[in-house]
mmCIF file of C-alpha atoms in Angstrom:
data_model
loop_
_atom_site.group_PDB
_atom_site.id
_atom_site.type_symbol
_atom_site.label_atom_id
_atom_site.label_comp_id
_atom_site.label_asym_id
_atom_site.label_seq_id
_atom_site.Cartn_x
_atom_site.Cartn_y
_atom_site.Cartn_z
ATOM 1 C CA ASP A 119 41.346 -18.424 -238.000
ATOM 2 C CA ASN A 120 37.635 -19.478 -237.905
ATOM 3 C CA TYR A 121 34.290 -20.328 -235.085
ATOM 4 C CA PHE A 122 34.869 -23.492 -234.751
ATOM 5 C CA GLY A 123 38.704 -23.420 -233.812
ATOM 6 C CA TYR A 124 37.668 -20.430 -231.534
ATOM 7 C CA PHE A 125 35.023 -22.693 -229.622
ATOM 8 C CA THR A 126 38.011 -25.149 -230.032
ATOM 9 C CA PHE A 127 39.907 -23.014 -227.817
ATOM 10 C CA TRP A 128 37.856 -22.203 -224.891
ATOM 11 C CA VAL A 129 36.762 -25.970 -224.722
ATOM 12 C CA ALA A 130 39.879 -26.555 -224.139
ATOM 13 C CA MET A 131 40.589 -24.095 -221.552
ATOM 14 C CA ALA A 132 37.453 -24.994 -219.743
ATOM 15 C CA ILE A 133 39.183 -28.778 -219.513
ATOM 16 C CA GLU A 134 42.694 -27.120 -218.320
ATOM 17 C CA PHE A 135 40.855 -25.027 -215.719
ATOM 18 C CA SER A 136 39.042 -28.019 -214.177
ATOM 19 C CA GLY A 137 42.528 -29.105 -213.012
ATOM 20 C CA LEU A 138 42.093 -32.924 -213.815
ATOM 21 C CA LEU A 139 45.579 -32.507 -216.303
ATOM 22 C CA HIS A 140 47.564 -30.508 -213.688
ATOM 23 C CA ALA A 141 50.111 -32.976 -212.780
ATOM 24 C CA ALA A 142 51.413 -32.330 -216.394
ATOM 25 C CA TYR A 143 52.720 -29.005 -214.603
ATOM 26 C CA VAL A 144 54.397 -31.036 -211.634
ATOM 27 C CA VAL A 145 56.144 -33.523 -214.670
ATOM 28 C CA ALA A 146 57.189 -30.328 -216.263
ATOM 29 C CA MET A 147 58.485 -28.525 -213.286
ATOM 30 C CA LEU A 148 60.256 -31.880 -212.163
ATOM 31 C CA VAL A 149 61.815 -32.321 -215.543
ATOM 32 C CA SER A 150 62.740 -28.429 -215.721
ATOM 33 C CA TRP A 151 64.591 -28.820 -212.197
ATOM 34 C CA ALA A 152 66.451 -31.647 -212.801
ATOM 35 C CA ALA A 153 67.933 -30.268 -215.987
ATOM 36 C CA GLY A 154 68.818 -27.171 -213.856
ATOM 37 C CA LYS A 155 66.954 -24.538 -215.946
ATOM 38 C CA LYS A 156 64.018 -22.294 -215.180
ATOM 39 C CA ILE A 157 61.156 -22.457 -217.622
ATOM 40 C CA GLU A 158 60.728 -19.148 -219.295
ATOM 41 C CA SER A 159 57.067 -17.990 -219.172
ATOM 42 C CA LYS A 160 54.944 -14.610 -220.397
ATOM 43 C CA GLU A 161 52.470 -14.829 -217.387
ATOM 44 C CA PRO A 162 53.172 -12.927 -214.266
ATOM 45 C CA PRO A 163 54.139 -15.078 -211.355
ATOM 46 C CA LYS A 164 50.914 -16.382 -209.436
ATOM 47 C CA GLU A 165 50.415 -15.193 -205.792
ATOM 48 C CA GLY A 166 48.035 -15.229 -203.294
ATOM 49 C CA PHE A 167 44.621 -17.227 -204.191
ATOM 50 C CA ASP A 168 45.454 -17.514 -207.645
ATOM 51 C CA LEU A 169 49.089 -19.491 -206.607
ATOM 52 C CA ALA A 170 47.000 -21.758 -203.894
ATOM 53 C CA PHE A 171 43.964 -23.137 -206.716
ATOM 54 C CA PHE A 172 47.098 -23.672 -208.693
ATOM 55 C CA TRP A 173 48.593 -26.146 -206.274
ATOM 56 C CA ALA A 174 45.129 -27.480 -205.106
ATOM 57 C CA ARG A 175 44.359 -28.641 -208.546
ATOM 58 C CA CYS A 176 47.691 -29.966 -209.465
ATOM 59 C CA ALA A 177 47.749 -32.306 -205.850
ATOM 60 C CA LEU A 178 44.413 -33.436 -207.076
ATOM 61 C CA SER A 179 45.443 -34.250 -210.419
ATOM 62 C CA CYS A 180 48.305 -35.959 -209.029
ATOM 63 C CA PHE A 181 45.930 -38.195 -206.677
ATOM 64 C CA ILE A 182 43.713 -39.094 -209.807
ATOM 65 C CA LEU A 183 46.791 -39.834 -211.537
ATOM 66 C CA ALA A 184 47.799 -42.162 -208.799
ATOM 67 C CA MET A 185 44.742 -43.851 -208.435
ATOM 68 C CA CYS A 186 44.782 -44.307 -211.935
ATOM 69 C CA PHE A 187 47.594 -46.320 -211.881
ATOM 70 C CA ALA A 188 47.119 -48.105 -208.903
ATOM 71 C CA VAL A 189 43.686 -49.763 -210.417
ATOM 72 C CA THR A 190 45.520 -50.570 -213.765
ATOM 73 C CA LEU A 191 48.242 -52.246 -211.902
ATOM 74 C CA THR A 192 46.053 -54.057 -209.810
ATOM 75 C CA ALA A 193 44.055 -54.952 -212.465
ATOM 76 C CA LEU A 194 47.165 -56.115 -214.426
ATOM 77 C CA PHE A 195 48.505 -58.343 -211.881
ATOM 78 C CA ASN A 196 45.376 -59.856 -210.954
ATOM 79 C CA ASP A 197 44.754 -60.764 -214.816
ATOM 80 C CA GLN A 198 41.823 -58.735 -214.753
ATOM 81 C CA THR A 199 42.446 -56.658 -218.183
ATOM 82 C CA THR A 200 42.351 -57.093 -221.820
ATOM 83 C CA MET A 201 45.786 -58.161 -221.861
ATOM 84 C CA TRP A 202 46.777 -61.519 -224.038
ATOM 85 C CA ALA A 203 47.186 -64.795 -221.308
ATOM 86 C CA ASP A 204 50.430 -65.685 -222.723
ATOM 87 C CA VAL A 205 52.397 -62.206 -221.610
ATOM 88 C CA PRO A 206 53.434 -62.160 -218.315
ATOM 89 C CA PRO A 207 52.143 -59.095 -216.298
ATOM 90 C CA GLU A 208 56.010 -57.829 -215.308
ATOM 91 C CA ALA A 209 56.611 -57.861 -219.339
ATOM 92 C CA ALA A 210 53.168 -55.910 -220.001
ATOM 93 C CA ILE A 211 54.407 -53.607 -217.463
ATOM 94 C CA VAL A 212 58.273 -52.904 -218.808
ATOM 95 C CA VAL A 213 56.512 -52.919 -222.279
ATOM 96 C CA PHE A 214 53.479 -50.563 -221.475
ATOM 97 C CA PHE A 215 56.105 -47.925 -220.200
ATOM 98 C CA ILE A 216 58.557 -48.059 -223.045
ATOM 99 C CA LEU A 217 55.625 -47.625 -225.568
ATOM 100 C CA LEU A 218 54.385 -44.229 -223.097
ATOM 101 C CA CYS A 219 58.070 -43.152 -223.618
ATOM 102 C CA VAL A 220 57.941 -43.230 -227.257
ATOM 103 C CA VAL A 221 54.692 -41.699 -227.540
ATOM 104 C CA GLY A 222 55.845 -39.105 -225.515
ATOM 105 C CA MET A 223 58.664 -38.567 -227.874
ATOM 106 C CA LEU A 224 56.386 -38.584 -230.520
ATOM 107 C CA GLU A 225 54.018 -36.129 -228.835
ATOM 108 C CA GLY A 226 56.875 -33.931 -228.116
ATOM 109 C CA MET A 227 58.627 -33.837 -231.174
ATOM 110 C CA GLN A 228 55.717 -32.476 -233.121
ATOM 111 C CA ILE A 229 56.346 -29.544 -230.677
ATOM 112 C CA ALA A 230 59.592 -28.988 -230.695
ATOM 113 C CA PHE A 231 59.310 -29.706 -234.826
ATOM 114 C CA PHE A 232 57.176 -26.566 -234.956
ATOM 115 C CA ALA A 233 59.054 -24.733 -232.557
ATOM 116 C CA VAL A 234 62.288 -24.652 -234.309
ATOM 117 C CA ALA A 235 60.346 -24.211 -237.433
ATOM 118 C CA LYS A 236 59.994 -20.468 -236.577
ATOM 119 C CA ILE A 237 64.482 -20.323 -235.417
ATOM 120 C CA PRO A 238 66.766 -19.363 -237.623
ATOM 121 C CA GLU A 239 68.987 -22.171 -238.860
ATOM 122 C CA ALA A 240 72.449 -20.546 -236.998
ATOM 123 C CA GLU A 241 70.586 -20.709 -234.098
ATOM 124 C CA ARG A 242 69.695 -24.254 -234.083
ATOM 125 C CA GLY A 243 72.801 -25.451 -231.709
ATOM 126 C CA GLU A 244 75.575 -27.319 -232.306
ATOM 127 C CA SER A 245 74.359 -30.535 -231.249
ATOM 128 C CA LEU A 246 75.150 -33.236 -234.242
ATOM 129 C CA PHE A 247 72.005 -34.795 -234.025
ATOM 130 C CA ALA A 248 70.452 -31.091 -233.800
ATOM 131 C CA LYS A 249 72.215 -30.494 -237.414
ATOM 132 C CA LYS A 250 70.845 -34.162 -238.851
ATOM 133 C CA THR A 251 67.164 -33.794 -237.220
ATOM 134 C CA CYS A 252 66.987 -30.224 -238.566
ATOM 135 C CA LYS A 253 68.143 -31.021 -242.229
ATOM 136 C CA LEU A 254 66.198 -34.236 -242.571
ATOM 137 C CA LEU A 255 63.329 -32.049 -241.559
ATOM 138 C CA PHE A 256 63.313 -29.428 -243.854
ATOM 139 C CA THR A 257 65.296 -30.204 -246.462
ATOM 140 C CA GLY A 258 63.597 -29.385 -250.171
ATOM 141 C CA GLU A 259 60.289 -28.372 -250.657
ATOM 142 C CA GLY A 260 59.620 -29.331 -246.682
ATOM 143 C CA THR A 261 56.733 -32.120 -246.858
ATOM 144 C CA ASN A 262 59.003 -34.057 -244.532
ATOM 145 C CA LEU A 263 57.288 -32.503 -241.922
ATOM 146 C CA PRO A 264 53.886 -32.975 -243.352
ATOM 147 C CA GLY A 265 55.239 -36.184 -243.807
ATOM 148 C CA PHE A 266 56.683 -36.932 -239.998
ATOM 149 C CA MET A 267 52.974 -35.969 -239.072
ATOM 150 C CA ILE A 268 51.262 -38.795 -240.889
ATOM 151 C CA GLY A 269 53.841 -41.321 -239.595
ATOM 152 C CA ARG A 270 53.927 -39.913 -236.754
ATOM 153 C CA GLN A 271 49.951 -40.848 -236.252
ATOM 154 C CA LEU A 272 50.677 -44.309 -237.516
ATOM 155 C CA CYS A 273 53.053 -44.953 -235.001
ATOM 156 C CA VAL A 274 51.185 -43.373 -232.033
ATOM 157 C CA VAL A 275 48.067 -45.768 -233.127
ATOM 158 C CA SER A 276 50.464 -48.640 -233.620
ATOM 159 C CA CYS A 277 51.704 -47.942 -229.805
ATOM 160 C CA MET A 278 47.720 -47.622 -229.082
ATOM 161 C CA PHE A 279 46.934 -51.281 -229.558
ATOM 162 C CA PHE A 280 49.347 -52.599 -226.710
ATOM 163 C CA VAL A 281 48.815 -49.583 -224.708
ATOM 164 C CA ALA A 282 44.999 -50.132 -224.755
ATOM 165 C CA ARG A 283 44.858 -53.831 -224.144
ATOM 166 C CA VAL A 284 47.130 -53.020 -220.598
ATOM 167 C CA THR A 285 44.767 -50.412 -219.362
ATOM 168 C CA SER A 286 41.331 -51.798 -220.295
ATOM 169 C CA VAL A 287 39.918 -53.470 -217.000
ATOM 170 C CA ASP A 288 37.832 -56.741 -217.676
ATOM 171 C CA LEU A 289 36.410 -58.390 -215.242
ATOM 172 C CA ALA A 290 34.921 -62.261 -215.513
ATOM 173 C CA GLU A 291 31.635 -62.922 -214.109
ATOM 174 C CA GLY A 292 31.699 -62.919 -210.544
ATOM 175 C CA GLU A 293 34.797 -61.230 -209.742
ATOM 176 C CA ASP A 294 35.165 -58.790 -206.969
ATOM 177 C CA ASN A 295 35.086 -55.066 -207.511
ATOM 178 C CA ILE A 296 38.961 -53.889 -207.654
ATOM 179 C CA PHE A 297 39.468 -52.130 -203.627
ATOM 180 C CA GLY A 298 36.182 -53.259 -203.012
ATOM 181 C CA VAL A 299 33.971 -50.451 -204.838
ATOM 182 C CA SER A 300 30.781 -50.100 -205.609
ATOM 183 C CA ASP A 301 29.125 -51.443 -208.866
ATOM 184 C CA SER A 302 28.753 -48.021 -210.636
ATOM 185 C CA MET A 303 32.714 -47.040 -209.661
ATOM 186 C CA GLN A 304 33.510 -50.151 -211.119
ATOM 187 C CA GLU A 305 31.149 -49.629 -214.486
ATOM 188 C CA LEU A 306 33.531 -46.458 -214.300
ATOM 189 C CA PHE A 307 36.907 -48.097 -214.302
ATOM 190 C CA ASN A 308 35.542 -50.609 -216.755
ATOM 191 C CA THR A 309 35.339 -47.552 -219.666
ATOM 192 C CA GLY A 310 38.964 -47.224 -220.154
ATOM 193 C CA LEU A 311 38.810 -43.813 -218.890
ATOM 194 C CA LEU A 312 41.655 -44.510 -216.258
ATOM 195 C CA GLY A 313 43.778 -45.746 -218.966
ATOM 196 C CA ALA A 314 43.273 -42.667 -221.290
ATOM 197 C CA HIS A 315 43.972 -40.548 -218.145
ATOM 198 C CA ILE A 316 47.172 -42.160 -217.438
ATOM 199 C CA VAL A 317 48.066 -41.792 -221.317
ATOM 200 C CA THR A 318 47.157 -38.280 -221.513
ATOM 201 C CA ILE A 319 49.205 -37.010 -218.684
ATOM 202 C CA VAL A 320 52.335 -39.187 -218.768
ATOM 203 C CA GLY A 321 52.363 -40.201 -222.812
ATOM 204 C CA SER A 322 51.045 -37.130 -223.872
ATOM 205 C CA ILE A 323 50.673 -33.779 -222.195
ATOM 206 C CA SER A 324 54.037 -33.635 -220.016
ATOM 207 C CA TRP A 325 56.050 -34.603 -223.151
ATOM 208 C CA GLN A 326 54.861 -31.442 -224.775
ATOM 209 C CA LEU A 327 55.149 -29.211 -221.877
ATOM 210 C CA VAL A 328 58.780 -29.926 -221.680
ATOM 211 C CA ALA A 329 59.420 -30.090 -225.395
ATOM 212 C CA SER A 330 57.631 -26.158 -225.636
ATOM 213 C CA ALA A 331 60.476 -25.377 -223.107
ATOM 214 C CA PHE A 332 63.169 -27.227 -224.533
ATOM 215 C CA PRO A 333 63.136 -27.436 -228.093
ATOM 216 C CA LEU A 334 66.331 -27.447 -228.862
ATOM 217 C CA ALA A 335 67.424 -30.449 -226.345
ATOM 218 C CA PHE A 336 64.493 -32.493 -227.952
ATOM 219 C CA LEU A 337 66.392 -32.243 -231.103
ATOM 220 C CA ALA A 338 70.030 -32.760 -229.494
ATOM 221 C CA ASN A 339 68.525 -36.407 -228.414
ATOM 222 C CA PRO A 340 69.515 -39.312 -230.904
ATOM 223 C CA LEU A 341 66.379 -40.862 -230.534
ATOM 224 C CA THR A 342 64.627 -37.925 -232.106
ATOM 225 C CA TYR A 343 67.098 -38.392 -235.524
ATOM 226 C CA TYR A 344 65.869 -42.320 -235.507
ATOM 227 C CA LEU A 345 62.106 -41.976 -234.597
ATOM 228 C CA LEU A 346 61.923 -38.993 -237.256
ATOM 229 C CA ARG A 347 63.160 -41.618 -239.818
ATOM 230 C CA LEU A 348 61.147 -44.280 -238.554
ATOM 231 C CA CYS A 349 57.999 -42.155 -238.571
ATOM 232 C CA LEU A 350 59.039 -40.946 -242.499
ATOM 233 C CA PHE A 351 59.456 -44.554 -243.269
ATOM 234 C CA LEU A 352 55.740 -45.904 -242.109
ATOM 235 C CA GLU A 353 54.345 -42.725 -244.373
ATOM 236 C CA SER A 354 56.654 -43.462 -247.675
ATOM 237 C CA THR A 355 54.405 -47.001 -247.722
ATOM 238 C CA GLY A 356 51.737 -44.987 -248.710
ATOM 239 C CA ILE A 357 49.182 -46.368 -245.966
ATOM 240 C CA CYS A 358 47.508 -43.082 -245.800
ATOM 241 C CA THR A 359 48.314 -41.595 -248.799
ATOM 242 C CA GLY A 360 45.049 -40.537 -249.086
ATOM 243 C CA ALA A 361 45.117 -38.134 -246.160
ATOM 244 C CA TRP A 362 48.049 -35.864 -248.741
ATOM 245 C CA VAL A 363 44.924 -35.837 -251.282
ATOM 246 C CA LEU A 364 42.130 -34.761 -248.732
ATOM 247 C CA ALA A 365 44.880 -31.854 -247.198
ATOM 248 C CA ALA A 366 45.421 -30.749 -250.877
ATOM 249 C CA ILE A 367 41.092 -30.396 -251.569
ATOM 250 C CA HIS A 368 40.812 -28.735 -248.463
ATOM 251 C CA LYS A 369 43.812 -26.329 -249.737
ATOM 252 C CA LYS A 370 42.285 -25.486 -252.692
ATOM 253 C CA ILE A 371 38.791 -24.763 -251.096
ATOM 254 C CA CYS A 372 39.600 -22.548 -248.364
ATOM 255 C CA GLY A 373 42.472 -20.725 -250.110
ATOM 256 C CA PHE A 374 45.557 -22.210 -247.492
ATOM 257 C CA GLN A 375 49.260 -20.678 -248.307
ATOM 258 C CA ARG A 376 52.369 -21.582 -246.380
ATOM 259 C CA ASP A 377 52.895 -18.915 -243.516
ATOM 260 C CA GLU A 378 56.205 -18.355 -245.127
ATOM 261 C CA VAL A 379 54.311 -16.870 -248.041
ATOM 262 C CA HIS A 380 52.936 -14.400 -244.863
ATOM 263 C CA ILE A 381 55.642 -14.268 -242.501
ATOM 264 C CA GLY A 382 58.786 -14.916 -244.636
ATOM 265 C CA THR A 383 60.982 -17.845 -243.161
ATOM 266 C CA ALA A 384 62.927 -17.390 -240.135
ATOM 267 C CA GLU A 385 65.943 -15.507 -241.706
ATOM 268 C CA GLU A 386 63.667 -13.274 -243.377
ATOM 269 C CA ARG A 387 62.344 -12.228 -240.395
ATOM 270 C CA ALA A 388 65.069 -11.834 -238.852
ATOM 271 C CA LYS A 389 66.440 -9.722 -241.379
ATOM 272 C CA ARG A 390 64.066 -7.510 -241.451
ATOM 273 C CA ASN A 391 64.131 -6.776 -237.575
ATOM 274 C CA LEU A 392 67.267 -5.569 -238.605
ATOM 275 C CA ALA A 393 66.797 -3.330 -241.384
ATOM 276 C CA ASP A 394 66.436 0.401 -241.331
ATOM 277 C CA ASP A 395 64.178 0.714 -244.332
ATOM 278 C CA THR A 396 61.135 1.872 -241.897
ATOM 279 C CA VAL A 397 63.168 4.179 -239.794
ATOM 280 C CA HIS A 398 63.243 7.511 -240.266
ATOM 281 C CA VAL A 399 66.339 9.890 -240.524
ATOM 282 C CA GLY A 400 66.998 13.390 -240.106
ATOM 283 C CA VAL A 401 65.364 16.028 -237.445
ATOM 284 C CA GLY A 402 62.915 15.412 -235.154
ATOM 285 C CA HIS A 403 63.493 11.647 -235.241
ATOM 286 C CA MET A 404 65.519 9.414 -232.961
ATOM 287 C CA ILE A 405 68.267 8.552 -235.413
ATOM 288 C CA LYS A 406 70.664 11.404 -234.920
ATOM 289 C CA LEU A 407 73.730 9.862 -233.892
ATOM 290 C CA PRO A 408 76.079 7.889 -236.196
ATOM 291 C CA GLY A 409 75.762 4.317 -237.024
ATOM 292 C CA PHE A 410 72.752 4.185 -234.791
ATOM 293 C CA VAL A 411 70.281 2.594 -237.408
ATOM 294 C CA GLU A 412 72.939 -0.298 -237.747
ATOM 295 C CA ASN A 413 73.721 -0.738 -234.511
ATOM 296 C CA ALA A 414 70.756 -0.508 -232.646
ATOM 297 C CA PRO A 415 69.268 -3.769 -230.957
ATOM 298 C CA PRO A 416 66.518 -4.924 -232.831
ATOM 299 C CA ALA A 417 64.569 -4.836 -229.725
ATOM 300 C CA LEU A 418 64.946 -1.414 -229.216
ATOM 301 C CA VAL A 419 63.987 -1.080 -233.074
ATOM 302 C CA GLU A 420 60.477 -2.342 -231.882
ATOM 303 C CA LEU A 421 60.214 -0.398 -228.895
ATOM 304 C CA LEU A 422 60.980 2.771 -230.234
ATOM 305 C CA LYS A 423 58.114 1.846 -233.337
ATOM 306 C CA LYS A 424 55.385 0.668 -230.772
ATOM 307 C CA ASN A 425 55.775 3.486 -227.610
ATOM 308 C CA GLN A 426 55.821 6.831 -228.983
ATOM 309 C CA ASN A 427 57.199 8.308 -225.252
ATOM 310 C CA VAL A 428 60.396 6.213 -225.986
ATOM 311 C CA SER A 429 61.227 8.023 -229.089
ATOM 312 C CA GLN A 430 60.342 11.167 -227.170
ATOM 313 C CA TYR A 431 62.653 11.082 -224.666
ATOM 314 C CA ILE A 432 65.645 9.823 -227.370
ATOM 315 C CA ASN A 433 64.960 12.309 -229.192
ATOM 316 C CA ALA A 434 65.588 14.978 -226.646
ATOM 317 C CA VAL A 435 68.377 13.316 -224.962
ATOM 318 C CA ILE A 436 69.846 13.858 -227.937
ATOM 319 C CA ASP A 437 69.327 17.308 -228.575
ATOM 320 C CA ASP A 438 70.189 18.048 -225.323
ATOM 321 C CA VAL A 439 73.754 16.638 -226.139
ATOM 322 C CA GLU A 440 73.731 18.889 -229.687
ATOM 323 C CA SER A 441 72.630 22.162 -228.035
ATOM 324 C CA ALA A 442 75.938 21.173 -225.132
ATOM 325 C CA ALA A 443 77.958 20.446 -228.639
ATOM 326 C CA LYS A 444 77.098 23.422 -230.284
ATOM 327 C CA SER A 445 77.627 26.125 -227.195
ATOM 328 C CA GLU A 446 81.006 24.457 -226.508
ATOM 329 C CA HIS A 447 82.872 24.066 -229.833
ATOM 330 C CA GLY A 448 80.502 26.553 -232.006
ATOM 331 C CA THR A 449 79.693 24.121 -234.687
ATOM 332 C CA PRO A 450 76.835 21.843 -235.196
ATOM 333 C CA VAL A 451 77.545 17.681 -234.576
ATOM 334 C CA VAL A 452 76.762 16.700 -238.361
ATOM 335 C CA ALA A 453 75.269 12.892 -238.435
ATOM 336 C CA GLU A 454 75.652 10.614 -240.859
ATOM 337 C CA PRO A 455 73.464 9.975 -243.409
#
C-alpha cells in the first residue's frame, strides 16, 4: 500500500508485456494439459489481435530460451564455462537440472503456501502429505511460514552457487566465439544473462504459475514436505536471524499487522459469508421465504448485496407468490422470523 509498490507493479507489467518470459506460460499450459486439468482464470479468453500477439510473444520467448540453452550447453561441453575442471560435463548437466527443479519447487512452494493460507482447513484436501505440510506450516503462532521463507532463500542461494558455475560463459584468450558470433554478441554471452534467463523461466516463473494454478497438488507432493523441513532446519541454524530483527523494526515503524487482524482467518471469513447478521428480514426485503437466510448460497447473498436489481426481482417474484396464495386460500403466507 505505497507508491513504491505501485511503481514496482508497473515495471513488472512492462517486463511481462515485452514477452521475453512468455515461455513460462507455455510450460504452465503443457503441465495443465498433461495433468488433464484446466487452468482457471478470471480474464476473458483472448481473441483476434490479442490472441495472435500473445502467441507471437510465446514463440519469441521459446526461441530465445532455446538459444540460451544451446549456447550454455555448447560452452559447457567445450569447457568454456566457469565450472570446476574436475567435474565432467555430463555430471554437471545432471546436477544442473536437478538443482533447477529444487529451486523451482522452492519458488512454487511459497506461492502454494500463501494460497492455501487463505483456504479453510477443511478444504485443503485429504492427502497425507498435504495435511502434514499444513500442520507443520501453520502450527503454533504461525512463525513457520516466515521461517520457511528465510530457509528457502538460504537454500536457493546455495543452489545458485553451482548453477552460476554451469551457466557462466568464460572463453580463454584466443578462443573462437561460440557459434562464430560477433565479439559484441559474445560479450553479451559472457555477462551471464543467458543463464539468468534460463533460471528465471525454467527454475522460477514456470513453477510459480503451476503452483498458483494447482496449490493443493503442490501440497500433496512428498518433496514439498521434506523441502519444508530442510528450509526450517536451515532457518534454525541462525545464519539469517538478523532478518527477524530487521523485520521487527520495519513492522514497528510502519505499524504492520497480520492479515488476520484485518480480514480474519479463512474459517472466520467463511463463517461470515454464511451469516445472516447483515441481511434484513421483513416486508420489502428479499428474505420472505422460510429458511432462506440459513440455506441461501453465499454467492447469492453476495450478489444480492451488490446488485439491487437482483434483490428487486426476487422480491417481485415472492410478492407474486404471496398474492397467488392469498387469492387461493384467503389467508396470507407467514414467513418464519
